[in-house]
Coordinates of C-alpha atoms and ligand atoms in Angstrom, one line a residue:
M1 CA 207.2 121.7 -57.0
S2 CA 206.4 125.0 -55.3
F3 CA 206.1 124.8 -51.3
S4 CA 203.1 126.8 -50.9
S5 CA 201.6 124.3 -53.2
L6 CA 203.2 121.1 -51.2
V7 CA 201.1 122.9 -48.1
R8 CA 198.2 122.6 -49.9
S9 CA 198.8 119.3 -51.1
S10 CA 199.1 117.8 -47.8
S11 CA 196.9 119.9 -45.7
S12 CA 193.9 117.5 -44.8
L13 CA 195.3 117.6 -41.3
S14 CA 195.1 121.0 -41.3
S15 CA 191.9 123.2 -40.7
S16 CA 193.8 126.0 -37.7
S17 CA 195.2 129.3 -39.0
S18 CA 198.6 127.4 -39.7
P19 CA 198.9 126.0 -42.4
A20 CA 200.4 122.1 -42.0
H21 CA 204.1 121.3 -42.1
P22 CA 205.0 119.7 -45.4
L23 CA 206.4 116.7 -43.8
A24 CA 203.8 116.7 -41.2
P25 CA 202.0 113.3 -42.9
Y26 CA 205.6 112.1 -42.4
G27 CA 205.5 112.3 -38.8
W28 CA 207.3 115.7 -38.4
D29 CA 206.2 117.6 -35.1
E30 CA 207.5 120.4 -32.5
G31 CA 210.4 117.5 -31.1
W32 CA 211.9 117.2 -34.7
E33 CA 211.4 120.8 -35.0
A34 CA 213.5 121.4 -32.2
A35 CA 216.1 119.5 -33.0
F36 CA 216.4 120.4 -36.8
A37 CA 216.5 123.9 -35.6
P38 CA 220.2 124.6 -35.6
Y39 CA 220.3 123.0 -39.2
A40 CA 217.4 124.9 -40.4
E41 CA 220.3 128.3 -39.6
Q42 CA 222.7 126.6 -41.5
G43 CA 220.3 126.2 -44.5
L44 CA 220.0 122.8 -44.5
L45 CA 216.8 120.6 -45.6
P46 CA 214.7 118.7 -43.2
G47 CA 213.8 115.1 -44.7
R48 CA 213.0 111.4 -43.9
V49 CA 214.4 108.9 -45.2
L50 CA 211.8 106.9 -47.5
R51 CA 214.7 104.2 -48.6
V52 CA 218.0 103.4 -48.7
D53 CA 220.3 101.2 -51.2
R54 CA 223.7 101.4 -52.1
G55 CA 225.2 104.6 -50.3
Q56 CA 222.3 106.8 -51.2
C57 CA 219.1 107.5 -49.8
D58 CA 215.6 109.0 -51.2
L59 CA 214.0 111.3 -48.4
I60 CA 210.9 113.4 -48.4
T61 CA 211.5 116.9 -48.1
P62 CA 209.6 120.3 -48.2
I63 CA 211.1 120.6 -51.9
G64 CA 210.0 116.6 -52.8
T65 CA 211.7 113.6 -52.7
V66 CA 215.1 114.1 -52.7
R67 CA 218.2 111.3 -53.7
A68 CA 220.7 112.0 -51.4
D69 CA 224.7 111.0 -50.9
T70 CA 224.9 109.1 -47.1
E71 CA 228.5 108.5 -47.3
F72 CA 229.3 111.7 -45.7
V73 CA 227.5 111.0 -42.7
V74 CA 230.4 109.4 -40.2
P75 CA 231.5 106.3 -42.6
R76 CA 231.8 103.1 -40.5
D77 CA 229.6 104.4 -37.5
P78 CA 227.0 101.4 -37.8
L79 CA 224.8 103.6 -35.9
K80 CA 225.4 106.8 -38.0
V81 CA 224.3 104.5 -40.9
V82 CA 221.2 106.1 -43.0
C83 CA 218.2 103.7 -42.8
T84 CA 214.6 103.8 -43.6
G85 CA 212.6 106.5 -40.9
D86 CA 215.8 108.5 -39.8
W87 CA 215.9 112.2 -40.2
A88 CA 218.3 113.7 -41.5
A89 CA 219.3 117.2 -42.6
V90 CA 220.3 117.4 -46.0
D91 CA 222.2 119.7 -48.5
P92 CA 219.9 121.3 -51.0
D93 CA 222.8 122.4 -53.1
G94 CA 225.1 120.4 -55.0
D95 CA 224.8 117.2 -57.8
P96 CA 225.1 115.0 -55.9
R97 CA 223.3 116.0 -52.5
Y98 CA 224.1 114.6 -49.4
V99 CA 222.9 113.6 -46.0
R100 CA 225.2 116.1 -43.7
T101 CA 223.8 114.3 -40.3
L102 CA 220.9 112.3 -38.9
L103 CA 218.7 114.1 -36.1
P104 CA 219.2 111.2 -32.7
R105 CA 216.5 108.6 -33.0
R106 CA 214.3 108.4 -30.7
T107 CA 213.8 104.6 -31.5
A108 CA 215.3 102.0 -33.2
F109 CA 215.1 98.4 -34.7
A110 CA 218.5 96.8 -34.4
R111 CA 220.0 93.3 -35.6
S112 CA 222.6 91.7 -33.8
T113 CA 225.5 90.3 -35.9
S114 CA 227.5 87.5 -34.7
S115 CA 230.1 88.7 -37.5
K116 CA 233.0 91.8 -37.0
R117 CA 231.5 93.7 -39.7
S118 CA 229.2 96.4 -37.9
E119 CA 227.5 97.8 -40.9
G120 CA 223.3 97.5 -41.4
Q121 CA 222.5 97.0 -37.7
I122 CA 219.9 99.4 -37.9
L123 CA 216.7 98.4 -40.0
A124 CA 214.0 101.4 -38.9
A125 CA 214.4 104.0 -37.0
N126 CA 211.9 106.0 -35.1
V127 CA 208.8 103.8 -35.2
D128 CA 206.5 104.4 -32.8
H129 CA 203.6 101.3 -33.3
A130 CA 205.6 97.5 -33.6
I131 CA 202.0 95.7 -35.0
I132 CA 203.0 91.9 -34.2
T133 CA 200.7 90.0 -36.7
V134 CA 200.2 86.3 -35.7
S135 CA 198.1 84.3 -37.5
L136 CA 195.1 82.3 -36.0
A137 CA 194.5 79.5 -38.9
V138 CA 198.0 77.5 -36.9
E139 CA 197.9 77.5 -33.4
L140 CA 199.1 79.7 -31.1
D141 CA 202.8 79.8 -30.4
L142 CA 203.2 82.7 -27.9
G143 CA 207.1 81.6 -27.4
R144 CA 207.0 83.4 -30.9
V145 CA 204.6 85.6 -29.7
E146 CA 207.0 86.6 -26.5
R147 CA 210.0 86.6 -29.1
F148 CA 208.9 89.8 -31.2
L149 CA 207.6 91.0 -28.1
A150 CA 211.1 91.4 -26.7
L151 CA 212.4 92.6 -29.8
A152 CA 209.6 95.4 -29.9
W153 CA 210.2 96.7 -26.6
E154 CA 213.9 96.8 -26.9
S155 CA 213.1 99.6 -30.2
G156 CA 211.7 101.3 -27.9
A157 CA 208.9 101.0 -29.9
Q158 CA 205.0 99.8 -28.3
P159 CA 204.3 96.9 -29.6
L160 CA 200.5 95.5 -30.2
V161 CA 199.4 92.6 -31.1
V162 CA 197.2 91.9 -34.0
L163 CA 195.6 88.1 -34.5
S164 CA 195.2 88.2 -37.9
K165 CA 192.7 85.9 -40.0
A166 CA 189.6 86.0 -37.0
D167 CA 187.4 85.1 -39.3
L168 CA 188.8 81.7 -39.2
V169 CA 187.9 81.4 -35.8
P170 CA 184.0 82.0 -36.2
D171 CA 182.9 81.3 -32.5
P172 CA 183.4 84.5 -30.4
V173 CA 184.2 82.5 -27.0
G174 CA 186.7 80.7 -28.9
L175 CA 188.2 83.7 -29.9
S176 CA 187.8 85.4 -26.9
Y177 CA 189.8 82.7 -25.5
L178 CA 192.5 82.9 -27.7
V179 CA 192.5 87.0 -27.1
E180 CA 193.1 85.5 -23.5
D181 CA 195.8 83.2 -24.1
V182 CA 198.1 86.5 -26.2
E183 CA 197.0 89.0 -23.2
T184 CA 199.0 86.6 -20.2
V185 CA 202.0 87.1 -22.5
A186 CA 201.4 90.1 -23.3
P187 CA 201.7 92.7 -20.3
G188 CA 200.6 96.4 -21.0
V189 CA 200.4 95.2 -25.1
Q190 CA 197.2 95.6 -26.6
V191 CA 195.7 92.1 -28.5
I192 CA 193.7 93.1 -31.5
P193 CA 191.7 90.5 -33.4
V194 CA 191.6 91.5 -36.9
S195 CA 190.0 89.9 -40.2
S196 CA 191.2 92.1 -43.6
A197 CA 188.5 89.3 -45.4
T198 CA 185.1 90.7 -42.8
G199 CA 187.1 94.4 -41.8
E200 CA 186.5 93.1 -37.6
G201 CA 189.1 95.1 -35.8
L202 CA 190.4 97.3 -38.8
D203 CA 188.9 100.6 -37.4
V204 CA 190.3 100.1 -34.3
L205 CA 193.9 99.3 -35.9
R206 CA 193.8 102.1 -38.2
A207 CA 192.7 104.4 -35.0
L208 CA 196.1 103.0 -33.1
V209 CA 198.7 103.8 -36.5
S210 CA 197.0 107.3 -37.3
G211 CA 199.3 108.8 -35.0
G212 CA 202.8 107.8 -35.4
T213 CA 205.2 105.6 -37.7
S214 CA 204.7 101.7 -37.4
V215 CA 206.5 98.4 -38.8
L216 CA 205.1 95.1 -39.0
L217 CA 207.0 92.3 -37.1
G218 CA 206.1 88.5 -37.5
A219 CA 206.8 85.0 -38.4
S220 CA 206.1 84.8 -42.9
G221 CA 202.7 83.2 -43.5
A222 CA 201.4 85.4 -40.1
G223 CA 199.3 87.7 -42.6
K224 CA 201.6 91.1 -42.9
S225 CA 201.5 91.8 -46.4
T226 CA 197.7 91.2 -46.3
L227 CA 197.6 93.6 -43.6
A228 CA 200.1 96.1 -45.0
N229 CA 197.8 96.4 -48.2
T230 CA 195.0 96.5 -46.6
L231 CA 196.2 99.8 -44.6
L232 CA 197.4 100.7 -47.1
G233 CA 194.7 100.2 -50.0
E234 CA 195.7 99.3 -53.3
D235 CA 194.8 103.0 -54.8
V236 CA 197.4 104.9 -52.3
M237 CA 200.3 103.0 -53.1
T238 CA 199.9 103.9 -56.7
V239 CA 198.8 107.1 -56.3
Q240 CA 202.1 107.8 -54.1
A241 CA 204.4 106.2 -56.7
A242 CA 203.2 108.6 -59.2
R243 CA 203.4 111.5 -57.5
D244 CA 207.2 111.1 -56.5
V245 CA 208.6 113.9 -57.8
D246 CA 212.5 114.2 -57.0
G247 CA 214.5 117.6 -56.3
K248 CA 215.5 117.8 -59.7
G249 CA 211.0 117.9 -61.5
R250 CA 211.4 114.4 -62.6
H251 CA 209.0 111.6 -61.5
T252 CA 210.4 108.9 -60.0
T253 CA 208.4 105.2 -59.2
T254 CA 211.0 104.3 -56.8
T255 CA 209.9 101.3 -54.6
R256 CA 209.7 103.4 -51.0
N257 CA 209.7 101.7 -48.0
L258 CA 208.2 104.1 -45.8
L259 CA 204.5 104.8 -46.6
V260 CA 201.5 107.7 -45.3
L261 CA 198.7 105.5 -44.7
P262 CA 195.7 107.3 -46.2
E263 CA 194.1 107.8 -42.6
G264 CA 196.6 109.2 -40.8
G265 CA 200.2 107.8 -39.8
V266 CA 203.4 106.0 -41.3
L267 CA 204.0 102.6 -42.3
I268 CA 207.9 101.6 -42.6
D269 CA 208.1 97.7 -44.5
T270 CA 211.8 96.9 -45.1
P271 CA 213.3 93.8 -46.5
G272 CA 215.2 93.7 -43.2
L273 CA 212.5 93.8 -40.6
R274 CA 210.8 91.2 -42.5
G275 CA 213.3 88.6 -42.0
V276 CA 214.3 89.8 -38.4
G277 CA 215.2 86.7 -36.0
L278 CA 218.1 87.2 -33.5
W279 CA 218.3 90.5 -31.4
D280 CA 220.2 91.9 -28.0
A281 CA 217.0 92.8 -26.0
E282 CA 217.8 91.9 -22.1
T283 CA 215.9 95.2 -21.3
G284 CA 212.8 93.8 -23.5
V285 CA 212.8 90.5 -22.2
G286 CA 212.2 91.9 -18.8
Q287 CA 209.4 93.6 -20.3
V288 CA 207.4 91.0 -21.4
F289 CA 207.4 89.1 -18.1
S290 CA 207.6 92.1 -15.8
E291 CA 205.4 90.0 -13.6
I292 CA 208.8 87.2 -13.4
E293 CA 210.8 90.5 -12.7
A294 CA 208.4 91.8 -10.3
L295 CA 208.4 88.1 -8.5
A296 CA 211.9 87.9 -8.4
E297 CA 212.0 91.2 -6.2
E298 CA 210.4 89.0 -3.9
C299 CA 212.6 86.2 -3.5
R300 CA 214.7 85.6 -0.6
F301 CA 217.9 85.8 -2.3
H302 CA 219.0 88.6 -4.5
D303 CA 221.1 86.6 -6.7
C304 CA 218.0 83.9 -6.8
A305 CA 218.3 81.0 -9.8
H306 CA 214.8 80.2 -9.3
E307 CA 215.5 76.8 -9.4
A308 CA 215.5 75.4 -5.8
E309 CA 216.7 78.1 -3.4
P310 CA 214.7 78.5 -0.2
G311 CA 212.0 81.7 -0.4
C312 CA 212.2 81.8 -4.1
A313 CA 208.7 83.5 -5.2
V314 CA 209.3 82.5 -8.7
T315 CA 209.3 78.9 -7.5
A316 CA 206.3 79.6 -5.6
A317 CA 203.9 81.3 -7.6
V318 CA 204.7 78.6 -10.3
D319 CA 203.3 75.8 -7.4
D320 CA 200.5 77.9 -6.6
G321 CA 199.6 78.2 -10.3
T322 CA 199.6 81.8 -10.9
L323 CA 202.6 81.4 -13.0
S324 CA 202.9 78.2 -15.9
V325 CA 206.0 76.5 -16.2
R326 CA 205.6 77.4 -19.7
R327 CA 206.2 80.8 -19.1
L328 CA 208.6 80.7 -16.9
E329 CA 211.1 78.4 -19.6
S330 CA 209.9 80.7 -22.0
Y331 CA 211.4 83.5 -19.7
R332 CA 214.8 81.4 -19.3
K333 CA 215.2 80.4 -23.1
L334 CA 215.1 83.9 -24.1
L335 CA 217.3 84.9 -21.8
R336 CA 219.4 82.2 -22.3
E337 CA 219.5 83.3 -26.1
N338 CA 219.8 86.9 -25.9
Q339 CA 222.9 86.1 -23.6
R340 CA 224.3 83.6 -26.3
I341 CA 223.9 87.1 -28.4
V342 CA 224.8 89.8 -26.7
A343 CA 228.4 87.7 -26.0
K344 CA 229.2 87.5 -30.0
T345 CA 227.8 91.1 -30.3
D346 CA 230.3 94.1 -31.2
A347 CA 231.0 95.8 -27.5
R348 CA 231.1 99.5 -28.6
V349 CA 228.1 98.8 -30.4
R350 CA 226.0 97.4 -27.3
A351 CA 227.3 100.3 -25.3
E352 CA 225.8 103.2 -27.5
M353 CA 223.3 101.6 -28.0
L354 CA 222.3 100.9 -24.6
K355 CA 222.7 104.2 -23.3
D356 CA 220.8 105.7 -25.6
W357 CA 217.8 103.0 -25.2
K358 CA 218.0 101.3 -21.8
R359 CA 216.9 104.5 -20.3
K360 CA 213.8 105.0 -22.8
G361 CA 213.0 100.8 -21.6
A362 CA 213.3 101.7 -18.1
E363 CA 211.0 104.7 -18.1
G364 CA 208.3 102.3 -20.3
R365 CA 208.4 99.5 -17.9
A366 CA 208.1 102.1 -15.0
A367 CA 205.1 103.9 -16.7
M368 CA 203.5 100.5 -17.1
E369 CA 203.8 99.2 -13.8
A370 CA 202.3 102.7 -12.4
K371 CA 199.5 102.2 -14.4
R372 CA 198.9 98.5 -13.7
G373 CA 200.0 99.3 -10.2
T374 CA 202.6 96.6 -9.9
G375 CA 205.3 97.9 -9.3
H376 CA 207.9 96.5 -6.0
R377 CA 206.2 96.6 -3.2
N378 CA 208.9 98.6 -1.3
A379 CA 209.2 100.9 -3.9
P380 CA 208.3 104.7 -2.8
R381 CA 204.7 105.7 -2.9
Ligands
ZN1 ZN1 213.7 82.9 -6.7

């Protein structure tokens, strides 16, 4: 397929004078263009990874879908292992083609591991929205919501909570209470009741995910698959499979883990993300429980454990009812769990991850606190 026909086929987003970049529907923007500039000079192709398997990956590039070897990307560096959602520079020549380098990731979902084997730690890269799916068909488990929120914040993506199967709560007052309950444990996070059966909330959700790359998180049975199908539409999946053409003009029908949504935006759905459970998410935990961390700043002792210390602002908030015991217990539990995982995780991998993402987490938290006006009271105004 020629470059110009690709431009035409993907130009629905552009009505301006300059044609849209063929990769624009996949999230290509000025930032990626700038990051890729040195590789463009070397004659390499930009591409986004659609799926990875056995040392090879499929990428969408301006000349169509390309299959490439990933072996040349610094072997055995777990952070340089190609994963779905990565932007890469691909050598257009050669048989096989290969991925020359990865562009620096903006965000990444990483799995902590208790083993020494450090491959496959990155589950998805360059995700903007983490959609945490919670089913209203079963009793709300706020601790579980907090756990997924921590994972989402840690990745650098902006979480949002979708309460699925909202049609099962026909009473609007009851539904608003459930939304409030979740909002209480999710500071800085939008909570949207959604029903694939009645269509409730889908417009709001589609608008939110239309700009950027999203992933679906949540326990099994939370309705992730239904939601994915609702967002994608069955027809779209068939069309995308049929439209795939590899670099040599062959039609391919492989399963992709990265899909373009019909109303804009990209959805990543990888098996690894679906089963994600453990993580190293100290920053994420801090953001989920930002009101507790803000209270802790007011404690008399810097190293206050919020147990029985005098002048503890956290236990004072529990005593006067502004902070629930359940929430404080959940905070402690996630911190303990996180410390256990951290102790087991390869130190060098963690150091690299922290370097890149701690800064992002801190910036996000500062922005959130500034927006809500809940920054530390001694912070400069
Ligand atoms: Zn305290």
